[in-house]
Tab-separated table of C-alpha atoms in Angstrom:
chain	number	residue	atom	x	y	z
A	792	LYS	CA	-32.613	139.686	-156.804
A	793	GLY	CA	-30.398	136.605	-156.610
A	794	MET	CA	-31.263	136.049	-152.896
A	795	GLU	CA	-33.339	133.076	-151.726
A	796	THR	CA	-36.572	133.876	-149.923
A	797	PRO	CA	-37.304	132.152	-146.553
A	798	GLU	CA	-39.955	129.950	-148.199
A	799	LYS	CA	-37.525	128.891	-150.952
A	800	ALA	CA	-34.794	128.145	-148.382
A	801	THR	CA	-37.249	126.031	-146.331
A	802	ILE	CA	-38.279	124.055	-149.421
A	803	THR	CA	-34.610	123.554	-150.358
A	804	ARG	CA	-33.794	122.208	-146.878
A	805	ARG	CA	-36.886	119.998	-146.912
A	806	LEU	CA	-36.112	118.639	-150.367
A	807	LYS	CA	-32.418	118.042	-149.689
A	808	PRO	CA	-31.014	115.309	-152.044
A	809	ASP	CA	-30.627	111.779	-150.733
A	810	SER	CA	-27.565	110.811	-152.796
A	811	ILE	CA	-24.108	112.221	-153.344
A	812	GLU	CA	-24.580	112.359	-157.133
A	813	THR	CA	-27.827	114.341	-156.807
A	814	GLU	CA	-26.250	116.704	-154.290
A	815	ARG	CA	-23.295	117.261	-156.604
A	816	ILE	CA	-25.569	117.992	-159.558
A	817	ILE	CA	-27.641	120.509	-157.567
A	818	THR	CA	-24.432	122.072	-156.173
A	819	VAL	CA	-23.071	122.517	-159.711
A	820	LEU	CA	-26.366	124.116	-160.837
A	821	ASP	CA	-26.426	126.449	-157.783
A	822	GLU	CA	-22.818	127.492	-158.393
A	823	THR	CA	-23.644	128.116	-162.057
A	824	ILE	CA	-26.603	130.317	-161.050
A	825	ALA	CA	-24.351	132.261	-158.652
A	826	LYS	CA	-21.781	132.771	-161.424
A	827	LEU	CA	-24.496	133.850	-163.866
A	828	GLU	CA	-25.810	136.376	-161.345
A	829	LEU	CA	-22.319	137.774	-160.740
A	830	SER	CA	-21.495	137.886	-164.461
A	831	SER	CA	-24.774	139.731	-165.132
A	832	LEU	CA	-23.754	142.365	-162.543
A	833	ILE	CA	-20.356	143.036	-164.187
A	834	PRO	CA	-21.658	145.613	-166.770
A	835	CYS	CA	-23.465	147.582	-164.019
A	836	ILE	CA	-20.361	147.478	-161.805
A	837	ILE	CA	-18.158	148.682	-164.683
A	838	ASP	CA	-20.571	151.557	-165.393
A	839	SER	CA	-20.238	152.655	-161.715
A	840	LEU	CA	-16.617	151.599	-161.196
A	841	ASP	CA	-15.691	154.799	-159.342
A	842	ARG	CA	-18.422	154.064	-156.821
A	843	PHE	CA	-17.331	150.463	-156.179
A	844	ALA	CA	-13.530	150.955	-156.461
A	845	ASP	CA	-12.934	151.146	-152.692
A	846	MET	CA	-15.151	148.110	-152.079
A	847	LEU	CA	-13.579	145.990	-154.840
A	848	GLY	CA	-9.918	146.646	-154.184
A	849	PRO	CA	-7.116	147.378	-156.677
A	850	GLU	CA	-6.778	143.859	-158.136
A	851	ILE	CA	-10.464	143.391	-159.020
A	852	THR	CA	-10.697	147.010	-160.220
A	853	ASN	CA	-7.738	146.544	-162.563
A	854	ASN	CA	-9.256	143.315	-163.923
A	855	LEU	CA	-12.589	145.100	-164.492
A	856	ILE	CA	-10.840	147.956	-166.299
A	857	GLU	CA	-9.062	145.424	-168.493
A	858	HIS	CA	-12.404	143.674	-169.115
A	859	GLN	CA	-13.963	147.010	-170.090
A	860	LYS	CA	-11.160	147.651	-172.564
A	861	LEU	CA	-11.643	144.209	-174.116
A	862	SER	CA	-15.413	144.779	-174.360
A	863	LYS	CA	-14.921	148.109	-176.119
A	864	GLU	CA	-12.383	146.535	-178.442
A	865	MET	CA	-14.888	143.759	-179.240
A	866	GLU	CA	-17.612	146.325	-179.986
A	867	ARG	CA	-15.227	148.281	-182.195
A	868	LEU	CA	-14.245	145.170	-184.159
A	869	LEU	CA	-17.877	144.126	-184.589
A	870	SER	CA	-18.868	147.570	-185.855
A	871	SER	CA	-15.897	147.701	-188.221
A	872	SER	CA	-16.707	144.190	-189.524
A	873	GLU	CA	-20.244	145.348	-190.366
A	874	GLU	CA	-18.965	148.402	-192.229
A	875	ASP	CA	-15.979	146.841	-194.002
A	876	THR	CA	-16.484	143.412	-195.547
A	877	MET	CA	-12.869	143.229	-196.793
A	878	ARG	CA	-10.242	141.297	-194.837
A	879	ALA	CA	-12.937	139.026	-193.409
A	880	GLU	CA	-10.531	136.225	-192.474
A	881	GLU	CA	-8.174	138.573	-190.623
A	882	GLN	CA	-11.038	140.178	-188.720
A	883	GLN	CA	-12.461	136.739	-187.904
A	884	GLY	CA	-9.109	135.666	-186.421
A	885	CYS	CA	-8.897	138.862	-184.358
A	886	LEU	CA	-12.462	138.312	-183.140
A	887	CYS	CA	-11.698	134.720	-182.096
A	888	LEU	CA	-8.553	135.791	-180.227
A	889	LEU	CA	-10.344	138.692	-178.559
A	890	GLU	CA	-13.238	136.398	-177.635
A	891	GLN	CA	-10.825	134.003	-175.888
A	892	ARG	CA	-9.236	136.901	-173.999
A	893	LEU	CA	-12.675	138.205	-173.022
A	894	LYS	CA	-13.664	134.757	-171.702
A	895	CYS	CA	-10.433	134.538	-169.695
A	896	SER	CA	-11.096	138.038	-168.316
A	897	VAL	CA	-14.616	137.048	-167.195
A	898	ARG	CA	-13.246	133.885	-165.551
A	899	ASN	CA	-10.569	135.880	-163.700
A	900	VAL	CA	-13.108	138.442	-162.459
A	901	LEU	CA	-15.502	135.694	-161.290
A	902	ARG	CA	-12.650	133.849	-159.592
A	903	LEU	CA	-11.595	136.992	-157.677
A	904	LEU	CA	-15.207	137.826	-156.737
A	905	LEU	CA	-16.087	134.283	-155.631
A	906	ALA	CA	-12.963	134.198	-153.465
A	907	ASN	CA	-14.629	136.903	-151.313
A	908	PRO	CA	-18.224	135.822	-150.432
A	909	LEU	CA	-18.871	138.953	-148.349
A	910	LEU	CA	-17.991	141.141	-151.333
A	911	CYS	CA	-20.353	139.145	-153.567
A	912	GLN	CA	-23.164	139.574	-151.040
A	913	ALA	CA	-22.510	143.302	-150.780
A	914	LEU	CA	-22.501	143.691	-154.574
A	915	LYS	CA	-25.834	141.859	-154.840
A	916	TYR	CA	-27.321	144.319	-152.311
A	917	GLU	CA	-25.767	147.356	-153.986
A	918	VAL	CA	-26.484	146.484	-157.642
A	919	TRP	CA	-30.193	145.950	-158.323
A	920	GLU	CA	-30.418	146.414	-162.078
A	921	ARG	CA	-29.738	143.706	-164.644
A	922	GLU	CA	-30.292	143.573	-168.336
A	923	SER	CA	-33.597	141.989	-169.280
A	924	PRO	CA	-32.112	139.069	-171.330
A	925	ALA	CA	-29.743	138.163	-168.474
A	926	GLU	CA	-32.596	138.257	-165.940
A	927	GLU	CA	-34.782	136.075	-168.147
A	928	PHE	CA	-31.930	133.600	-168.691
A	929	ILE	CA	-31.207	133.399	-164.929
A	930	GLU	CA	-34.910	132.833	-164.166
A	931	ALA	CA	-35.087	130.157	-166.879
A	932	PHE	CA	-31.972	128.479	-165.494
A	933	GLY	CA	-33.482	128.601	-161.982
A	934	GLU	CA	-36.640	126.933	-163.286
A	935	PHE	CA	-34.421	124.325	-164.962
A	936	ARG	CA	-32.642	123.761	-161.623
A	937	ASN	CA	-35.973	123.305	-159.777
A	938	PHE	CA	-37.179	120.963	-162.527
A	939	MET	CA	-33.973	118.896	-162.257
A	940	LEU	CA	-34.312	118.793	-158.454
A	941	GLU	CA	-37.900	117.553	-158.728
A	942	ARG	CA	-36.904	114.940	-161.292
A	943	LEU	CA	-33.939	113.769	-159.199
A	944	LEU	CA	-36.093	113.487	-156.058
A	945	THR	CA	-38.812	111.521	-157.845
A	946	SER	CA	-38.238	107.777	-157.760
A	947	PRO	CA	-38.975	105.673	-160.875
A	948	MET	CA	-41.924	104.004	-159.135
A	949	GLU	CA	-43.476	107.357	-158.184
A	950	GLU	CA	-42.858	108.615	-161.713
A	951	GLU	CA	-44.602	105.579	-163.203
A	952	GLU	CA	-47.543	105.917	-160.776
A	953	LYS	CA	-47.827	109.616	-161.575
A	954	ILE	CA	-47.705	108.975	-165.329
A	955	ARG	CA	-50.272	106.169	-165.011
A	956	PHE	CA	-52.578	108.385	-162.927
A	957	MET	CA	-52.264	111.265	-165.397
A	958	GLU	CA	-52.921	108.925	-168.331
A	959	ASP	CA	-56.063	107.571	-166.629
A	960	MET	CA	-57.275	111.083	-165.859
A	961	SER	CA	-56.464	112.255	-169.391
A	962	LEU	CA	-58.339	109.254	-170.870
A	963	GLN	CA	-61.365	109.923	-168.643
A	964	ILE	CA	-61.344	113.636	-169.454
A	965	LYS	CA	-60.982	112.805	-173.144
A	966	LYS	CA	-64.002	110.483	-172.982
A	967	ASP	CA	-66.057	113.108	-171.133
A	968	ALA	CA	-64.970	115.740	-173.641
A	969	GLU	CA	-66.021	113.459	-176.507
A	970	VAL	CA	-69.447	112.924	-174.906
A	971	ILE	CA	-69.838	116.650	-174.284
A	972	THR	CA	-68.729	117.405	-177.847
A	973	ALA	CA	-71.220	114.918	-179.237
A	974	LEU	CA	-74.038	116.367	-177.134
A	975	GLN	CA	-73.077	119.904	-178.113
A	976	ALA	CA	-72.994	118.877	-181.781
A	977	GLU	CA	-76.408	117.271	-181.421
A	978	LEU	CA	-77.729	120.379	-179.670
A	979	ALA	CA	-76.294	122.625	-182.372
A	980	ALA	CA	-77.794	120.416	-185.090
A	981	ALA	CA	-81.225	120.534	-183.393
A	982	ILE	CA	-81.034	124.293	-182.991
A	983	ARG	CA	-79.886	124.696	-186.588
A	984	THR	CA	-82.781	122.478	-187.823
A	985	GLN	CA	-85.244	124.443	-185.734
A	986	GLU	CA	-83.884	127.725	-187.016
A	987	GLU	CA	-84.112	126.472	-190.591
A	988	GLU	CA	-87.725	125.461	-190.042
A	989	ILE	CA	-88.486	128.790	-188.413
A	990	HIS	CA	-86.715	130.581	-191.268
A	991	LYS	CA	-88.759	128.610	-193.778
A	992	LYS	CA	-91.968	129.470	-191.952
A	993	ASP	CA	-90.895	133.093	-191.778
A	994	ASN	CA	-90.375	133.004	-195.534
A	995	VAL	CA	-93.834	131.464	-195.934
A	996	ILE	CA	-95.274	134.179	-193.748
A	997	GLU	CA	-93.516	136.849	-195.758
A	998	ASP	CA	-94.856	135.299	-198.970
A	999	LEU	CA	-98.327	135.225	-197.478
A	1000	LYS	CA	-97.965	138.826	-196.435
A	1001	THR	CA	-96.926	139.724	-199.976
A	1002	SER	CA	-99.854	137.855	-201.463
A	1003	MET	CA	-102.258	139.341	-198.870
A	1004	GLN	CA	-101.653	142.782	-200.232
A	1005	ASP	CA	-103.413	141.755	-203.492
A	1006	LEU	CA	-106.337	140.125	-201.680
A	1007	THR	CA	-109.497	141.907	-200.709
A	1008	LYS	CA	-110.505	142.905	-197.229
A	1009	ASP	CA	-112.667	139.768	-197.010
A	1010	CYS	CA	-109.499	137.594	-196.857
A	1011	LYS	CA	-108.077	139.497	-193.855
A	1012	ALA	CA	-109.889	137.271	-191.354
A	1013	GLY	CA	-108.573	134.093	-193.016
A	1014	ILE	CA	-105.091	135.465	-193.151
A	1015	GLN	CA	-105.264	136.400	-189.464
A	1016	ARG	CA	-106.354	132.865	-188.631
A	1017	ILE	CA	-103.478	131.374	-190.608
A	1018	LYS	CA	-101.031	133.700	-188.861
A	1019	GLN	CA	-102.345	132.684	-185.460
A	1020	GLU	CA	-102.062	129.001	-186.337
A	1021	ALA	CA	-98.532	129.480	-187.625
A	1022	GLU	CA	-97.551	131.483	-184.504
A	1023	LYS	CA	-99.078	128.807	-182.284
A	1024	GLN	CA	-97.194	126.075	-184.118
A	1025	ARG	CA	-94.011	128.110	-183.838
A	1026	GLU	CA	-94.467	128.510	-180.086
A	1027	GLU	CA	-95.114	124.799	-179.692
A	1028	GLU	CA	-92.004	123.892	-181.632
A	1029	LEU	CA	-90.019	126.501	-179.733
A	1030	GLN	CA	-91.187	125.056	-176.416
A	1031	ALA	CA	-90.287	121.551	-177.602
A	1032	SER	CA	-86.851	122.803	-178.607
A	1033	GLN	CA	-86.357	124.513	-175.237
A	1034	GLY	CA	-87.353	121.292	-173.457
A	1035	ARG	CA	-84.816	119.336	-175.475
A	1036	CYS	CA	-82.157	121.948	-174.717
A	1037	ALA	CA	-82.991	121.654	-170.998
A	1038	ARG	CA	-82.597	117.880	-171.187
A	1039	LEU	CA	-79.236	118.254	-172.925
A	1040	GLN	CA	-78.137	120.803	-170.321
A	1041	GLN	CA	-79.167	118.365	-167.582
A	1042	ASP	CA	-77.080	115.652	-169.239
A	1043	ILE	CA	-74.120	118.047	-169.311
A	1044	GLN	CA	-74.559	118.770	-165.595
A	1045	GLN	CA	-74.725	115.036	-164.838
A	1046	LEU	CA	-71.475	114.477	-166.755
A	1047	GLY	CA	-69.869	117.385	-164.868
A	1048	ALA	CA	-71.018	115.822	-161.575
A	1049	GLN	CA	-69.483	112.504	-162.643
A	1050	LEU	CA	-66.237	114.310	-163.439
A	1051	ASP	CA	-66.263	115.977	-159.990
A	1052	ALA	CA	-66.961	112.589	-158.385
A	1053	LEU	CA	-63.977	111.088	-160.187
A	1054	VAL	CA	-61.796	113.961	-159.002
A	1055	VAL	CA	-62.996	113.478	-155.407
A	1056	GLU	CA	-62.517	109.716	-155.719
A	1057	HIS	CA	-58.869	110.101	-156.769
A	1058	ARG	CA	-58.138	112.885	-154.299
A	1059	ALA	CA	-57.835	110.504	-151.344
A	1060	PRO	CA	-55.088	108.375	-152.989
A	1061	GLU	CA	-53.340	111.582	-153.975
A	1062	LEU	CA	-53.431	112.839	-150.357
A	1063	ALA	CA	-52.124	109.474	-149.144
A	1064	LEU	CA	-49.268	109.663	-151.625
A	1065	ARG	CA	-48.524	113.224	-150.542
A	1066	LYS	CA	-48.450	112.182	-146.855
A	1067	ARG	CA	-46.136	109.299	-147.725
A	1068	LYS	CA	-43.906	111.692	-149.634
A	1069	CYS	CA	-43.817	114.084	-146.645
A	1070	ARG	CA	-42.901	111.231	-144.296
A	1071	MET	CA	-40.125	110.123	-146.609
A	1072	GLU	CA	-38.859	113.709	-146.870
A	1073	MET	CA	-38.822	113.993	-143.045
A	1074	GLU	CA	-36.904	110.729	-142.797
A	1075	ILE	CA	-34.463	112.029	-145.426
A	1076	VAL	CA	-33.999	115.266	-143.449
A	1077	ASN	CA	-33.364	113.272	-140.257
A	1078	TRP	CA	-30.823	111.062	-142.000
A	1079	ILE	CA	-29.156	114.135	-143.490
A	1080	GLN	CA	-28.980	115.789	-140.054
A	1081	LYS	CA	-27.461	112.633	-138.619
A	1082	TYR	CA	-25.018	112.523	-141.531
A	1083	ASP	CA	-24.117	116.192	-140.942
A	1084	ALA	CA	-23.497	115.490	-137.240
A	1085	ASP	CA	-21.315	112.471	-138.020
A	1086	MET	CA	-19.450	114.399	-140.670
A	1087	GLY	CA	-18.919	117.238	-138.163
A	1088	GLU	CA	-17.313	114.816	-135.724
A	1089	LYS	CA	-15.246	113.292	-138.538
A	1090	GLN	CA	-14.237	116.780	-139.641
A	1091	ALA	CA	-13.101	117.692	-136.128
A	1092	GLU	CA	-11.128	114.449	-135.882
A	1093	TYR	CA	-9.680	115.087	-139.336
A	1094	GLU	CA	-8.628	118.603	-138.326
A	1095	GLU	CA	-6.860	117.251	-135.216
A	1096	VAL	CA	-5.082	114.573	-137.258
A	1097	HIS	CA	-4.261	117.119	-139.952
A	1098	ALA	CA	-2.806	119.490	-137.343
A	1099	ALA	CA	-0.639	116.672	-135.935
A	1100	TYR	CA	0.319	115.691	-139.468
A	1101	THR	CA	1.248	119.294	-140.289
A	1102	GLU	CA	3.408	119.545	-137.161
A	1103	GLU	CA	5.147	116.246	-137.924
A	1104	LYS	CA	5.569	117.352	-141.536
A	1105	ASN	CA	7.230	120.569	-140.378
A	1106	GLN	CA	9.530	118.591	-138.071
A	1107	LEU	CA	10.274	116.224	-140.943
A	1108	SER	CA	11.125	119.209	-143.143
A	1109	LEU	CA	13.563	120.490	-140.502
A	1110	LEU	CA	15.086	117.034	-140.147
A	1111	MET	CA	15.346	116.710	-143.924
A	1112	GLU	CA	17.105	120.055	-144.097
A	1113	LYS	CA	19.514	118.976	-141.341
A	1114	HIS	CA	19.943	115.618	-143.093
A	1115	ALA	CA	20.753	117.398	-146.346
A	1116	VAL	CA	23.376	119.538	-144.558
A	1117	LEU	CA	24.837	116.486	-142.793
A	1118	LEU	CA	24.769	114.512	-146.043
A	1119	GLN	CA	26.689	117.284	-147.753
A	1120	GLU	CA	29.211	117.378	-144.910
A	1121	TYR	CA	29.449	113.582	-144.986
A	1122	SER	CA	30.063	113.684	-148.743
A	1123	GLN	CA	32.862	116.200	-148.196
A	1124	ILE	CA	34.386	114.048	-145.427
A	1125	GLU	CA	34.160	110.939	-147.622
A	1126	GLU	CA	35.830	112.803	-150.463
A	1127	GLU	CA	38.605	113.935	-148.128
A	1128	ARG	CA	38.997	110.368	-146.820
A	1129	ARG	CA	39.110	109.034	-150.371
A	1130	ILE	CA	41.814	111.531	-151.270
A	1131	GLN	CA	43.785	110.614	-148.104
A	1132	GLU	CA	43.407	106.898	-148.882
A	1133	GLU	CA	44.643	107.480	-152.411
A	1134	LYS	CA	47.598	109.415	-151.012
A	1135	LYS	CA	48.312	106.610	-148.528
A	1136	GLU	CA	48.082	103.975	-151.255
A	1137	GLN	CA	50.363	106.058	-153.465
A	1138	ALA	CA	52.846	106.454	-150.582
A	1139	LEU	CA	52.611	102.735	-149.804
A	1140	ARG	CA	53.229	101.863	-153.459
A	1141	GLU	CA	56.230	104.215	-153.485
A	1142	LEU	CA	57.461	102.696	-150.183
A	1143	ASN	CA	57.055	99.190	-151.606
A	1144	THR	CA	58.935	100.257	-154.710
A	1145	LEU	CA	61.694	101.801	-152.616
A	1146	THR	CA	61.789	98.751	-150.323
A	1147	LEU	CA	62.026	96.406	-153.300
A	1148	ALA	CA	64.742	98.571	-154.804
A	1149	ALA	CA	66.619	98.718	-151.502
A	1150	THR	CA	66.258	94.925	-151.102
A	1151	ARG	CA	67.656	94.345	-154.572
A	1152	ILE	CA	70.467	96.817	-153.966
A	1153	GLN	CA	71.277	95.141	-150.649
A	1154	ALA	CA	71.110	91.710	-152.304
A	1155	PHE	CA	73.370	92.901	-155.091
A	1156	TRP	CA	75.707	94.485	-152.536
A	1157	ARG	CA	75.797	91.323	-150.429
A	1158	GLY	CA	76.490	89.259	-153.551
A	1159	TYR	CA	79.221	91.700	-154.514
A	1160	LEU	CA	80.763	91.510	-151.019
A	1161	ILE	CA	80.537	87.722	-150.982
A	1162	ARG	CA	82.097	87.489	-154.447
A	1163	SER	CA	84.815	89.962	-153.435
A	1164	LEU	CA	85.535	88.022	-150.228
A	1165	TYR	CA	85.534	84.738	-152.125
A	1166	LYS	CA	87.950	86.113	-154.745
A	1167	SER	CA	90.287	87.387	-152.004
A	1168	LYS	CA	90.278	83.987	-150.278
A	1169	ILE	CA	91.066	82.222	-153.575
A	1170	LYS	CA	93.991	84.600	-154.157
A	1171	LYS	CA	95.356	83.944	-150.654
A	1172	LYS	CA	95.136	80.180	-151.161
A	1173	LYS	CA	97.025	80.422	-154.465
A	1174	LYS	CA	99.763	82.542	-152.833
A	1175	GLY	CA	100.142	80.053	-149.959
A	1176	LYS	CA	100.608	77.127	-152.300
A	1177	GLY	CA	103.339	78.899	-154.305
A	1178	LYS	CA	105.472	79.662	-151.194
A	1179	GLY	CA	105.324	76.028	-150.047
A	1180	LYS	CA	106.743	74.724	-153.300
A	1181	LYS	CA	109.628	77.141	-153.142
A	1182	ILE	CA	110.642	75.954	-149.675
A	1183	LYS	CA	110.690	72.316	-150.714
A	1184	LYS	CA	113.076	72.972	-153.468
């Protein structure tokens, strides 16, 4: 169960979609069927968890155990909600929360199982039993998938031609059925009329038989003659009725032959349409094979480019790491340079201040010396003038 037969796989390859949207839709439906099959196997796997523990591994086993606990908790809450109708809102909230956790648990288990295709295949071979509702739902979903595939592969023109052909056939069959119904009604009416007449005559005969009991033996010959005439008339009418029934049956056969002729007449166009469909499907398969080949080449080229890109990305990561280290060292060096420049500027400002102070001190000192020298010269000149006056006297 859950595995495609060779005939189904051949049909799937032959009816491969011719558009990306169709292929995506069918892929989503196939993945959904695979998930439904796996989810339907979970109860059987949990029931035989000791048997599958080595195959599943510790992570999946732990998730299944947790899922089993949540399922039992859900069953317990549902049974308690049926028994106790009090605290309905609180129980409803717990059920909603537990339902969300149960959904998350199922998603986690499916994610872990789908990550290992070989394990999924092995589980499908090992577990053969499913619950009947799950099996019916999976089969119904598969029929829905096949129906969607047929609808997606049918063009609007083919759909219109098919609908028109079916409408014509239905109209013709309806007309034939109406004719047959009318003939059958007419035949039934004729038979019913004949039976009524026969019943009436039988009643007459019975009345005659009743009255014959009161007659004398001399009337027996007359009564026998009347009976023979009545029986003869009955046979004649019965033969006439049988002839009419034969004619009606012949008409029915003719209508059946006409119906067969119509079927044969429309079979040739149907075969032509089927051949055209097969040719188109073969062309689609060829185009798909060509597309697969081109995509294989593109995939190989993409893998080469991706490998080169990965290598360059790794080199870029190394260079970025080195750049980050160098940038950090450069930032430290710049900070040290800034500090040294500030120290130099501070020293230069102090030197300028000292130089300006020294210049002012020197200027003041020179002015003081000049003033002192000038004062001494003035004093000498005054002394020289005083001595000269004294000599003249």
